[in-house]
CSV table of C-alpha atoms and ligand atoms in Angstrom, one decimal:
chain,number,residue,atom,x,y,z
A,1,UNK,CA,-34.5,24.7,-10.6
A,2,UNK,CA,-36.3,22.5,-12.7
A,3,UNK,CA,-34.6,20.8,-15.8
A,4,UNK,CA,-38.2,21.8,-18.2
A,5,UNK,CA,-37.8,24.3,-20.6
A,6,UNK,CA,-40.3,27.5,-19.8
A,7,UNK,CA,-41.7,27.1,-23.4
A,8,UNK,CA,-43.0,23.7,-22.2
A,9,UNK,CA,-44.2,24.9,-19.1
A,10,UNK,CA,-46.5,27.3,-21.3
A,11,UNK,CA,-48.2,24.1,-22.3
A,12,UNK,CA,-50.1,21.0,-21.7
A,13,UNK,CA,-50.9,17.7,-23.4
A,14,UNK,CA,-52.6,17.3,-26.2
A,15,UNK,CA,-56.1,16.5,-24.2
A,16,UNK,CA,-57.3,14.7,-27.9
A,17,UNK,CA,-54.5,12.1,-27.6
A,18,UNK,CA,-55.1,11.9,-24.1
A,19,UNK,CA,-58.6,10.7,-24.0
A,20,UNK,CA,-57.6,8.2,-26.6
A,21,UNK,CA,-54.6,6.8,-24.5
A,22,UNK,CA,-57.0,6.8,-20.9
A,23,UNK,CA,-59.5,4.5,-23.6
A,24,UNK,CA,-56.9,2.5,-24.5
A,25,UNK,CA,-55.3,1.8,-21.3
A,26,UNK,CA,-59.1,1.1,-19.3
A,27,UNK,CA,-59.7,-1.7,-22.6
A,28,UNK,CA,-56.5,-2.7,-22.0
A,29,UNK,CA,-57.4,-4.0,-18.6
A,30,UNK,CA,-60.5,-5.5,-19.1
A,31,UNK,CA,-63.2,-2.2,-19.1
A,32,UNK,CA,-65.8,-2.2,-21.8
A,33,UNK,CA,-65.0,1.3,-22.9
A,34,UNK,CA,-66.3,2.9,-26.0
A,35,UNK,CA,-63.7,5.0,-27.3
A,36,UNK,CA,-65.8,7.7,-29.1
A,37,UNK,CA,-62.4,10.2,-28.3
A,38,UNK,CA,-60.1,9.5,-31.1
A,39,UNK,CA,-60.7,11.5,-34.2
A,40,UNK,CA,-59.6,8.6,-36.7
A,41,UNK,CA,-61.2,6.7,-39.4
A,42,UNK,CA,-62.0,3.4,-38.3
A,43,UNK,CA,-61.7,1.6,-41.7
A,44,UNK,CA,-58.6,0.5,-42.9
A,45,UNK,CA,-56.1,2.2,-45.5
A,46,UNK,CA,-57.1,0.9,-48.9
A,47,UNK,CA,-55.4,-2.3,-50.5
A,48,UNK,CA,-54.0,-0.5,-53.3
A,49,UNK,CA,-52.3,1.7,-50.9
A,50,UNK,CA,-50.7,-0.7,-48.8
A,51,UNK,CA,-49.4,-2.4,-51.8
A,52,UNK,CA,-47.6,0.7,-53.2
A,53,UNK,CA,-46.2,0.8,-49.7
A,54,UNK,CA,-44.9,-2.9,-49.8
A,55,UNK,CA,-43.5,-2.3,-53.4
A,56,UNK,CA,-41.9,0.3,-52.3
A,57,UNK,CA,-40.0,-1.5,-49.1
A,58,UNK,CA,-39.2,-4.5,-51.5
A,59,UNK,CA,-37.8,-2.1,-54.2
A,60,UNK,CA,-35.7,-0.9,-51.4
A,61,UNK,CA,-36.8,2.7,-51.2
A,62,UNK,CA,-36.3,2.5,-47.4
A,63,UNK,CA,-33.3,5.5,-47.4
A,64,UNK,CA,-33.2,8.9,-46.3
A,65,UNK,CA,-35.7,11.0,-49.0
A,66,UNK,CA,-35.5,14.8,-49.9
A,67,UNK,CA,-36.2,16.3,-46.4
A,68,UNK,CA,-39.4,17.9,-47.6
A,69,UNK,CA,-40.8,15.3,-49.7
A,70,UNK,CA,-40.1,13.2,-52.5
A,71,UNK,CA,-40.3,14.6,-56.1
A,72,UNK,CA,-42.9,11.9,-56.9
A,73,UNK,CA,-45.1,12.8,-54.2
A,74,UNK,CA,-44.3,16.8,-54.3
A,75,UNK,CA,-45.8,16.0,-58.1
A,76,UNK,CA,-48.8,14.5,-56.8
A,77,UNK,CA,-49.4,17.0,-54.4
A,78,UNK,CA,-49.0,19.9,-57.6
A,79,UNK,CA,-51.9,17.7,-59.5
A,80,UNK,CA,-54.0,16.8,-56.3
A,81,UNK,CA,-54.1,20.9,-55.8
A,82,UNK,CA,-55.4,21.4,-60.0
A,83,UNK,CA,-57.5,18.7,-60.0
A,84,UNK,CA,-59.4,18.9,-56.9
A,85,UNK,CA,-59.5,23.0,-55.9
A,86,UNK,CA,-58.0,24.1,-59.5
A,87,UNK,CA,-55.0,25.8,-57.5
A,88,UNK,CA,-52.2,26.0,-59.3
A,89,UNK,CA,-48.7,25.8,-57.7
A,90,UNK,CA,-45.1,24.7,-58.5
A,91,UNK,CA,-43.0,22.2,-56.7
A,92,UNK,CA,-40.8,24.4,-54.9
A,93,UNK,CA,-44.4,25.6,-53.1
A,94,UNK,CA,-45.1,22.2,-51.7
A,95,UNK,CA,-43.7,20.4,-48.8
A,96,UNK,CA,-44.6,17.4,-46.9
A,97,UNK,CA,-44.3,16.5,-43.3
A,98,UNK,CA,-44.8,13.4,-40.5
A,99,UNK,CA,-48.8,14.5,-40.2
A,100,UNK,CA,-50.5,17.9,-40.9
A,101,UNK,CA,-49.3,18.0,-37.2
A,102,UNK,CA,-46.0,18.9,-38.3
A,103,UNK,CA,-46.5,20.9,-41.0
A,104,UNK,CA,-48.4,23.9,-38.5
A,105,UNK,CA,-46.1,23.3,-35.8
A,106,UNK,CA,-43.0,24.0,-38.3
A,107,UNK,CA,-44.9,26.4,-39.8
A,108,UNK,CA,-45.1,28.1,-36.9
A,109,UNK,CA,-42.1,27.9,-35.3
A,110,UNK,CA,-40.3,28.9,-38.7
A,111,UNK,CA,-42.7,32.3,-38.5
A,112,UNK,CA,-43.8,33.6,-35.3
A,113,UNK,CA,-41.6,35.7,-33.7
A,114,UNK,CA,-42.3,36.7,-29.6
A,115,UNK,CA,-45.4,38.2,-29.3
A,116,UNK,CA,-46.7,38.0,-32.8
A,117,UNK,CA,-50.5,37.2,-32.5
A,118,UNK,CA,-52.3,34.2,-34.6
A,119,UNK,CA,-56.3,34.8,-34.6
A,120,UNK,CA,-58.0,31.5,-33.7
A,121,UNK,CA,-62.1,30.9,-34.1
A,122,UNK,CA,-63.2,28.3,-31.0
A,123,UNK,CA,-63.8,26.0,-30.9
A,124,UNK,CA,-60.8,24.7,-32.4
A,125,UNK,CA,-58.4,21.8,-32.8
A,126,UNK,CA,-56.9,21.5,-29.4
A,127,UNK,CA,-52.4,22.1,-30.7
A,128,UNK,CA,-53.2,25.1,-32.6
A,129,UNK,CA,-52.8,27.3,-29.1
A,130,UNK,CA,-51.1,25.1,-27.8
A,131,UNK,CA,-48.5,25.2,-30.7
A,132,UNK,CA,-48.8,29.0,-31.2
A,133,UNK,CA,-47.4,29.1,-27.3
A,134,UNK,CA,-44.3,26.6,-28.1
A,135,UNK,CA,-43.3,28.9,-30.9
A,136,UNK,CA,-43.6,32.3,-28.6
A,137,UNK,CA,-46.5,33.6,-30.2
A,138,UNK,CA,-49.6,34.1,-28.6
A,139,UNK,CA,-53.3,33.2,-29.2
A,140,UNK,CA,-56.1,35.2,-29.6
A,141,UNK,CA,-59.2,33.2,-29.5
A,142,UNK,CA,-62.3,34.3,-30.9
A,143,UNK,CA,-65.2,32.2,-30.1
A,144,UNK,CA,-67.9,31.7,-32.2
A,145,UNK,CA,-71.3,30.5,-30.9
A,146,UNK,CA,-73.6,27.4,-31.4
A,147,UNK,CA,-76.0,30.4,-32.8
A,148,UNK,CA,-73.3,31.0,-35.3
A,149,UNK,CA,-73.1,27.8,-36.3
A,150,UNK,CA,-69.2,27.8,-34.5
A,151,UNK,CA,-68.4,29.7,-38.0
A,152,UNK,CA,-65.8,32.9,-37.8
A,153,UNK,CA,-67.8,35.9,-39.1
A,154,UNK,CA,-66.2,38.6,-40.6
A,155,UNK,CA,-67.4,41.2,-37.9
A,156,UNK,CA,-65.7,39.3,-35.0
A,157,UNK,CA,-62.4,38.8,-37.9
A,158,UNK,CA,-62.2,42.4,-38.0
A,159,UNK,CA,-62.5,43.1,-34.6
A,160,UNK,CA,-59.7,40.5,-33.9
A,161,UNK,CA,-57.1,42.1,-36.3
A,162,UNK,CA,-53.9,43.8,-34.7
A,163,UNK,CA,-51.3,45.4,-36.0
A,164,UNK,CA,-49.3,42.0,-34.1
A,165,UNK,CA,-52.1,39.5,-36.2
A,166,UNK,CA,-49.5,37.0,-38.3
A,167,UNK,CA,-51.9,34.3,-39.2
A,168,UNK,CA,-55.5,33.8,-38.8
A,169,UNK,CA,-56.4,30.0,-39.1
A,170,UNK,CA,-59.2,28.4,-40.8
A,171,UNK,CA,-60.2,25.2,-40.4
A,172,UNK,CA,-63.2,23.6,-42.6
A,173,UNK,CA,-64.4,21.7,-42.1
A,174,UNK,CA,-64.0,21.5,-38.3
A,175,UNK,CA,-62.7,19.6,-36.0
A,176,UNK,CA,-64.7,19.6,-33.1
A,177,UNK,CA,-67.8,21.0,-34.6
A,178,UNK,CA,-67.7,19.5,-38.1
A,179,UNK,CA,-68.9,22.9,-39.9
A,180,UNK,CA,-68.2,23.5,-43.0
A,181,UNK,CA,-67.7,27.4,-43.9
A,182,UNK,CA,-69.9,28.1,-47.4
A,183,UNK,CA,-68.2,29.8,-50.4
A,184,UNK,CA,-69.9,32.7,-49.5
A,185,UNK,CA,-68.9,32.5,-45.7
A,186,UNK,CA,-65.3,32.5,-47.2
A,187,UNK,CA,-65.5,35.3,-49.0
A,188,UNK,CA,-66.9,37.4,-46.6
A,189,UNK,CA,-64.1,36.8,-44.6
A,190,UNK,CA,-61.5,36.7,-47.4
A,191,UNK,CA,-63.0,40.8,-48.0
A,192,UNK,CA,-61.7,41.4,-44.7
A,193,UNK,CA,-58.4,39.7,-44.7
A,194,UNK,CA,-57.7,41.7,-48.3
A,195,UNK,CA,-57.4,44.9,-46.5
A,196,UNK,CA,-55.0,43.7,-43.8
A,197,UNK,CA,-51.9,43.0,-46.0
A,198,UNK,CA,-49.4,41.9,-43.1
A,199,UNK,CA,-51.6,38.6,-42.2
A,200,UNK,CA,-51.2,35.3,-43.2
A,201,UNK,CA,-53.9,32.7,-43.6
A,202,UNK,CA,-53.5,29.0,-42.9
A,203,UNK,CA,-56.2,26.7,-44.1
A,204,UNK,CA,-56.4,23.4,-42.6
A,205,UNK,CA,-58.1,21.1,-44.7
A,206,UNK,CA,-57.6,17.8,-43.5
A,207,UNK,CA,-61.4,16.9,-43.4
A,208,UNK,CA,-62.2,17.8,-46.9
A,209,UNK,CA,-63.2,14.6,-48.1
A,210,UNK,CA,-65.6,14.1,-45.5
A,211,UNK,CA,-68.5,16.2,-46.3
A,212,UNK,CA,-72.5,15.6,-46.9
A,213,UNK,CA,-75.7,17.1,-48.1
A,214,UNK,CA,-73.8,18.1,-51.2
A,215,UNK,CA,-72.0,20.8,-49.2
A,216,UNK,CA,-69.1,21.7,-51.5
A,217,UNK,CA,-66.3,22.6,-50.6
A,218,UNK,CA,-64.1,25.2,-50.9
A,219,UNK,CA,-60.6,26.9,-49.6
A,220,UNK,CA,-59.9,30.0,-49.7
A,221,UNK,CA,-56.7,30.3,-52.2
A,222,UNK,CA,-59.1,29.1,-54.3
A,223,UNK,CA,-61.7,31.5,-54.3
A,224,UNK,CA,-59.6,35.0,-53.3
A,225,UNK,CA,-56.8,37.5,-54.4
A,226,UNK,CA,-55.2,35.6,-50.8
A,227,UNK,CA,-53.2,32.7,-52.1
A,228,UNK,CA,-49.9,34.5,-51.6
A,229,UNK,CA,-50.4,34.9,-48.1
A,230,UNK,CA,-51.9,31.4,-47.4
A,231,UNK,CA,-50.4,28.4,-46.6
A,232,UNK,CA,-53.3,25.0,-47.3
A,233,UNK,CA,-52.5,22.4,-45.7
A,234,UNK,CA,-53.7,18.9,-46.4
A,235,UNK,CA,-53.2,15.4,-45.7
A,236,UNK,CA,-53.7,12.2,-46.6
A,237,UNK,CA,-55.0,10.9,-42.9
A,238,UNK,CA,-58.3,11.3,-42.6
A,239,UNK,CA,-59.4,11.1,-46.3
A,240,UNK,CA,-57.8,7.4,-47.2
A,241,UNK,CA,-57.8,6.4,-43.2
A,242,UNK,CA,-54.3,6.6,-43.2
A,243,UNK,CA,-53.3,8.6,-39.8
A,244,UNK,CA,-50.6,5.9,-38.6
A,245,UNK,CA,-48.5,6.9,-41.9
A,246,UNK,CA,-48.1,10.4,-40.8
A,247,UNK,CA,-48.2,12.0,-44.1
A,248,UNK,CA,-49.5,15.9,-44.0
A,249,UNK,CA,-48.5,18.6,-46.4
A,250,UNK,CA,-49.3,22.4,-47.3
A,251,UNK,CA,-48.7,24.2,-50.2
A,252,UNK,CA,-47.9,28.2,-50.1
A,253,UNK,CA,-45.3,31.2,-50.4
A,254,UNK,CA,-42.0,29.9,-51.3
A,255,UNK,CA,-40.3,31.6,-48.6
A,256,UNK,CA,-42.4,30.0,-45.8
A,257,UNK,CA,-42.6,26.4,-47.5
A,258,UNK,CA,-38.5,27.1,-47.6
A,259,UNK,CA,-38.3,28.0,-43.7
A,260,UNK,CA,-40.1,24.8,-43.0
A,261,UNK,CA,-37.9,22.9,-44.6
A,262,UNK,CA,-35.4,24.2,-42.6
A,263,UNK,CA,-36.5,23.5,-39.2
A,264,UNK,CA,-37.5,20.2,-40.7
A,265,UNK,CA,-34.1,19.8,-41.7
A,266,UNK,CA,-33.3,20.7,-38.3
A,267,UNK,CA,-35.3,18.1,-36.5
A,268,UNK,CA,-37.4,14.7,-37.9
A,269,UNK,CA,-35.6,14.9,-41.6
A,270,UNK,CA,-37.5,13.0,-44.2
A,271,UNK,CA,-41.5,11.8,-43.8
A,272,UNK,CA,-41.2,7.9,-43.6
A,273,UNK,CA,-40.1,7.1,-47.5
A,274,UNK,CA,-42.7,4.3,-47.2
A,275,UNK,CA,-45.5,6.2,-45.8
A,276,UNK,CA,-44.5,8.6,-48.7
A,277,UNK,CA,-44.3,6.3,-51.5
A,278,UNK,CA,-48.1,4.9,-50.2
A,279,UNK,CA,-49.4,8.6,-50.0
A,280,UNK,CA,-48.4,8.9,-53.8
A,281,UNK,CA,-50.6,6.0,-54.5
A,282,UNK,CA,-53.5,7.2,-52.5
A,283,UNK,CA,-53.2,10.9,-54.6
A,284,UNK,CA,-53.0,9.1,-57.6
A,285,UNK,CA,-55.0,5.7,-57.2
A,286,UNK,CA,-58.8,5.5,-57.5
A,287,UNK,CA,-60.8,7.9,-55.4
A,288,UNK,CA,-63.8,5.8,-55.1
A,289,UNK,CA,-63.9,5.1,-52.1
A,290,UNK,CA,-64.0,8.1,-50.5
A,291,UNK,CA,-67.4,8.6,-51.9
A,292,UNK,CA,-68.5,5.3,-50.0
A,293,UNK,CA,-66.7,6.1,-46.7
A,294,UNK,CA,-68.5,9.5,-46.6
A,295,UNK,CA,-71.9,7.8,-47.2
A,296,UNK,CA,-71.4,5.1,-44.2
A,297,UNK,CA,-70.1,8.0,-41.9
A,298,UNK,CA,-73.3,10.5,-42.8
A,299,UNK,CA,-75.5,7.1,-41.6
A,300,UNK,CA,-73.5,7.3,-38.4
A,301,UNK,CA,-74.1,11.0,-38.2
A,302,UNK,CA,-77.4,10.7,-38.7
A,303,UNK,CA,-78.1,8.3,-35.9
A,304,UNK,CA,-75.8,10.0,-33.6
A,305,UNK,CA,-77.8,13.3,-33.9
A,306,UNK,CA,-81.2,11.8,-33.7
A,307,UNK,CA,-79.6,9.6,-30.7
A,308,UNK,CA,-78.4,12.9,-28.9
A,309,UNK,CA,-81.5,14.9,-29.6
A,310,UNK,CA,-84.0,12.5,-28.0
A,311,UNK,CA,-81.7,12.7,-24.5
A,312,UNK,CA,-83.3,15.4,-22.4
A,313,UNK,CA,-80.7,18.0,-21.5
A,314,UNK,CA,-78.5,17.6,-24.4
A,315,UNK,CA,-78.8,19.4,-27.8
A,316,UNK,CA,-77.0,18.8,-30.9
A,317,UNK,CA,-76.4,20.9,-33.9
A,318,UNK,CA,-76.1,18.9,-37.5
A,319,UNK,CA,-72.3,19.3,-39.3
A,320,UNK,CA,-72.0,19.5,-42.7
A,321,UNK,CA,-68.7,17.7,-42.7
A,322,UNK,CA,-66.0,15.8,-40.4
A,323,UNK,CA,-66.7,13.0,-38.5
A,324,UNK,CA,-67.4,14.8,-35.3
A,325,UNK,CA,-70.9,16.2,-33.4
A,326,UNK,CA,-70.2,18.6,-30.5
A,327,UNK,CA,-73.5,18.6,-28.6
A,328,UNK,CA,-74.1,21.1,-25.8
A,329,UNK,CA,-74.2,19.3,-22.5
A,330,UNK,CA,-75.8,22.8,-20.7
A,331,UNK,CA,-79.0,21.7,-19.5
A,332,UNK,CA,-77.2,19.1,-17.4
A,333,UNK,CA,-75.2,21.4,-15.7
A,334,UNK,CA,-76.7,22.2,-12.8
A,335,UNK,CA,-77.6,22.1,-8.9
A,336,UNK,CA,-79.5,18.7,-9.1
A,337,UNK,CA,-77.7,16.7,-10.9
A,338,UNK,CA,-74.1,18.1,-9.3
A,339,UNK,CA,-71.6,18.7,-12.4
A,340,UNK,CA,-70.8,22.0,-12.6
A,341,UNK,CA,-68.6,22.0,-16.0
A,342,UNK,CA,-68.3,19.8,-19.4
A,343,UNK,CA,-65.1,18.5,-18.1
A,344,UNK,CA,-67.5,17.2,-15.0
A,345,UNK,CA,-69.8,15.8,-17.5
A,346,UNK,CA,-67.2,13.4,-19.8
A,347,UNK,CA,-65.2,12.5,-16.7
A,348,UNK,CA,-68.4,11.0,-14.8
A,349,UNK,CA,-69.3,9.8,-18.2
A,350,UNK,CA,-66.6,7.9,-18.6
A,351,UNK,CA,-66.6,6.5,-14.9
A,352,UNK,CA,-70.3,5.6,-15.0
A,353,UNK,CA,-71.0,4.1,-18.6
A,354,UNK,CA,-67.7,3.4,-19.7
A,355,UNK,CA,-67.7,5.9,-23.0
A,356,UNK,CA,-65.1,8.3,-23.9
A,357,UNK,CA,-65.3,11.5,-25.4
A,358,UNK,CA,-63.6,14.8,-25.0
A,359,UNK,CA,-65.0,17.8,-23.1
A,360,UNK,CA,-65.9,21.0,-24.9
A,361,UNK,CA,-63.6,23.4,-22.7
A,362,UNK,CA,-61.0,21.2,-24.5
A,363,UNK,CA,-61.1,23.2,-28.1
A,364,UNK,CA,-62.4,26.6,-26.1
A,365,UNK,CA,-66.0,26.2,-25.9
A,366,UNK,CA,-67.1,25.4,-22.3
A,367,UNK,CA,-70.2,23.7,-21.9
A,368,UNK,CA,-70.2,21.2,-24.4
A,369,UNK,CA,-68.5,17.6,-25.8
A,370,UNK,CA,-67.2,16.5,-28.8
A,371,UNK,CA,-67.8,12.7,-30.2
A,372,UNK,CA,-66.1,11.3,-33.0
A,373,UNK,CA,-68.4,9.1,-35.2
A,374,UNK,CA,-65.5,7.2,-36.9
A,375,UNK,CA,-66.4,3.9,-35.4
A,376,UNK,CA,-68.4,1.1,-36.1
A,377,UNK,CA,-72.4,1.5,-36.4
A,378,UNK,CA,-72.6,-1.6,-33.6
A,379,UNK,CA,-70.1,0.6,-31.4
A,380,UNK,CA,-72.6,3.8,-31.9
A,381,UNK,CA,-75.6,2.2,-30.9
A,382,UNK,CA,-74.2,1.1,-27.6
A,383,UNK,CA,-72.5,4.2,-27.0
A,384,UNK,CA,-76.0,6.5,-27.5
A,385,UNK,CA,-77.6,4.0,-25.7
A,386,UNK,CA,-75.1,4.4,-22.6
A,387,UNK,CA,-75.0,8.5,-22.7
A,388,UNK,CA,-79.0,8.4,-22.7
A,389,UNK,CA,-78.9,6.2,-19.6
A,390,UNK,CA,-76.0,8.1,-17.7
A,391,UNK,CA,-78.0,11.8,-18.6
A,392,UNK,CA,-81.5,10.3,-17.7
A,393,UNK,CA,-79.7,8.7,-14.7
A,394,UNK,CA,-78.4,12.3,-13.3
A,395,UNK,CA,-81.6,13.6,-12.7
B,401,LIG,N1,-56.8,15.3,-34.9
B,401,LIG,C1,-57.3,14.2,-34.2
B,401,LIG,C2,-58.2,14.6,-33.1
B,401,LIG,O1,-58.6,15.7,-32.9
B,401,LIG,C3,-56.2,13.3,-33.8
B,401,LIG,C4,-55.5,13.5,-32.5
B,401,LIG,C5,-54.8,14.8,-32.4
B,401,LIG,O2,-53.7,14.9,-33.0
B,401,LIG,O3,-55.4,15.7,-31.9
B,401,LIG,O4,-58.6,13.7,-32.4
């Protein structure tokens, strides 16, 4: 009998962290791979930041912290929520964790019991299933069409609701599509989830800051009677290029920020006291470079979807926010050029012209791929030179 748990068995690697590893490891021996896999910031975590997080080792705060956060970050957490989506909540509704990563996956394992059903639009971030299996519950995936601009509607929300659903997630905007859902859009939805009292709502908002074409931005405890049944969660990664930290957190019900503290308690302890006391900083410290950042990555978009629309057979949607495209790869998928699937498509991608990206069957839509922008203008232009090559080569 084998020593792995069945849980585990229910799942596989995270194929994100995979793709980024396989980059790694071909640079690593000498290949002139373009990672375009990894959904990071490239640019570094801001000086101000890294000095709060020296100050903070040389004033010794290197000891165990609260095991859901530090007071002084649980405080800049409360003011981020006023300031930037005027949500108002108290300390004992915050709590931080080692990456947004942790925060779900706690959050799910402190709620779902076997069976219990969490509603997830594709595509989506490749853990949520895969997290929703670990904790016993089980998946329903809703997919939402290039035509629907990979958005949830409220028809297919309603459609999805059992009497089982425990959480529906939303995630704007998106990772792998970067769409952003409209106030509106949120709303509509938010009308549906009003009349089903039992289900919970988690809002992933990591990719908040990252937004263009004056999209604003909006969650939806913000703008609905559903802020006791949602849990936001936030984090400083993506927003001040901080992902090595591993600083997340969510704000919500008390009983569910108070069950995550538990199996936190349980497992990891404390977030890094340093990464902590830097992520208090980066709340708190000047927010103008976010602005910037988002200008340089909507250049990068930009050129990526002209780029991809000028390669016969490939056709690309343009985001509102992230720093991901997710380009249908369809119209190469055929007889004469002999790839059947997306996963086909990256792997001989990645063979031939050295670039890495991440196939669309990954996050639950088949038939397309998903590039990260978050890398150097030079990088880019290689890479989109390589992809038209490879697809112009196939046929
Ligand atoms: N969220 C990022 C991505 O989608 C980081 C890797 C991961 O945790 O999946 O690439």
């Amino acid at each position: 009998m084998s020593i792995i748990s069945d849980s585990l068995k229910r799942i596989k690697p995270s194929p994100t962290i995979a793709v980024t590893q396989k980059a790694r490891e071909l640079k690593a021996v000498g290949k002139d791979v373009i990672g375009l896999g990894a959904g990071e910031p490239d640019f570094d975590t801001p000086d101000n930041i890294k000095k709060a997080a020296i100050k903070a080792i040389i004033n010794g705060d290197t000891k165990y912290t609260a095991v859901d956060g530090t007071p002084a970050l649980k405080k800049a957490i409360v003011n981020k929520f006023k300031r930037e989506n005027k949500l108002n909540y108290s300390i004992d509704q915050i709590t931080v964790g080692t990456g947004g990563k942790q925060v779900i996956y706690n959050a799910f394992m402190a709620t779902l019991n076997k069976g219990d059903e969490v509603i997830i639009p594709a595509p989506f971030w490749v853990s949520y299933p895969d997290m929703v299996l670990l904790a016993g519950g089980k998946p329903k995936i809703v997919k939402c069409t290039e035509q629907e601009g990979f958005k949830l509607t409220s028809k297919k929300l309603k459609k999805a609701i059992t009497k089982k659903t425990k959480w529906v997630i939303l995630n704007s905007p998106s990772n792998p599509t970067g769409a952003g859902y409209t106030k509106r859009e949120i709303k509509d939805l938010a009308k549906v989830l009003i009349r089903n009292k039992k289900v919970h709502i988690l809002s992933d908002d990591i990719y908040e800051h990252i937004k263009y074409d004056n999209f604003n931005f909006f969650t939806i405890a913000q703008i609905s009677k559903l802020k006791d049944r949602t849990l936001t969660m936030n984090g400083v990664s993506k927003s001040y290029a901080m992902t090595g930290w591993r600083i997340g957190y969510a704000a919500g019900p008390k009983d569910i920020i108070k069950a995550i503290g538990k199996i936190q308690s349980q497992s990891t302890s404390n977030p890094s006291s340093i990464s902590q006391a830097a992520a208090v900083e980066a709340l708190k410290g000047k927010q103008s470079f976010i602005k910037k950042r988002s200008k340089a990555f909507k250049e990068r978009r930009d050129f990526v979807i002209k780029s991809l629309n000028n390669i016969k057979g490939i056709n690309c949607i343009t985001p509102n926010g992230a720093f991901y495209v997710f380009p249908s790869c369809k119209g190469l998928l055929n007889k004469k050029t002999k790839l059947k699937t997306d996963t086909d498509f990256v792997q001989k991608l990645l063979e031939k012209s050295n670039v890495a990206v991440v196939q669309g069957s990954a996050f639950g839509l088949d038939g397309y791929f998903r590039i990260s922008y978050a890398t150097s203008m030079k990088n880019l232009k290689k890479a989109m030179e390589r992809i038209k090559s490879f697809c112009e080569s196939l046929s």
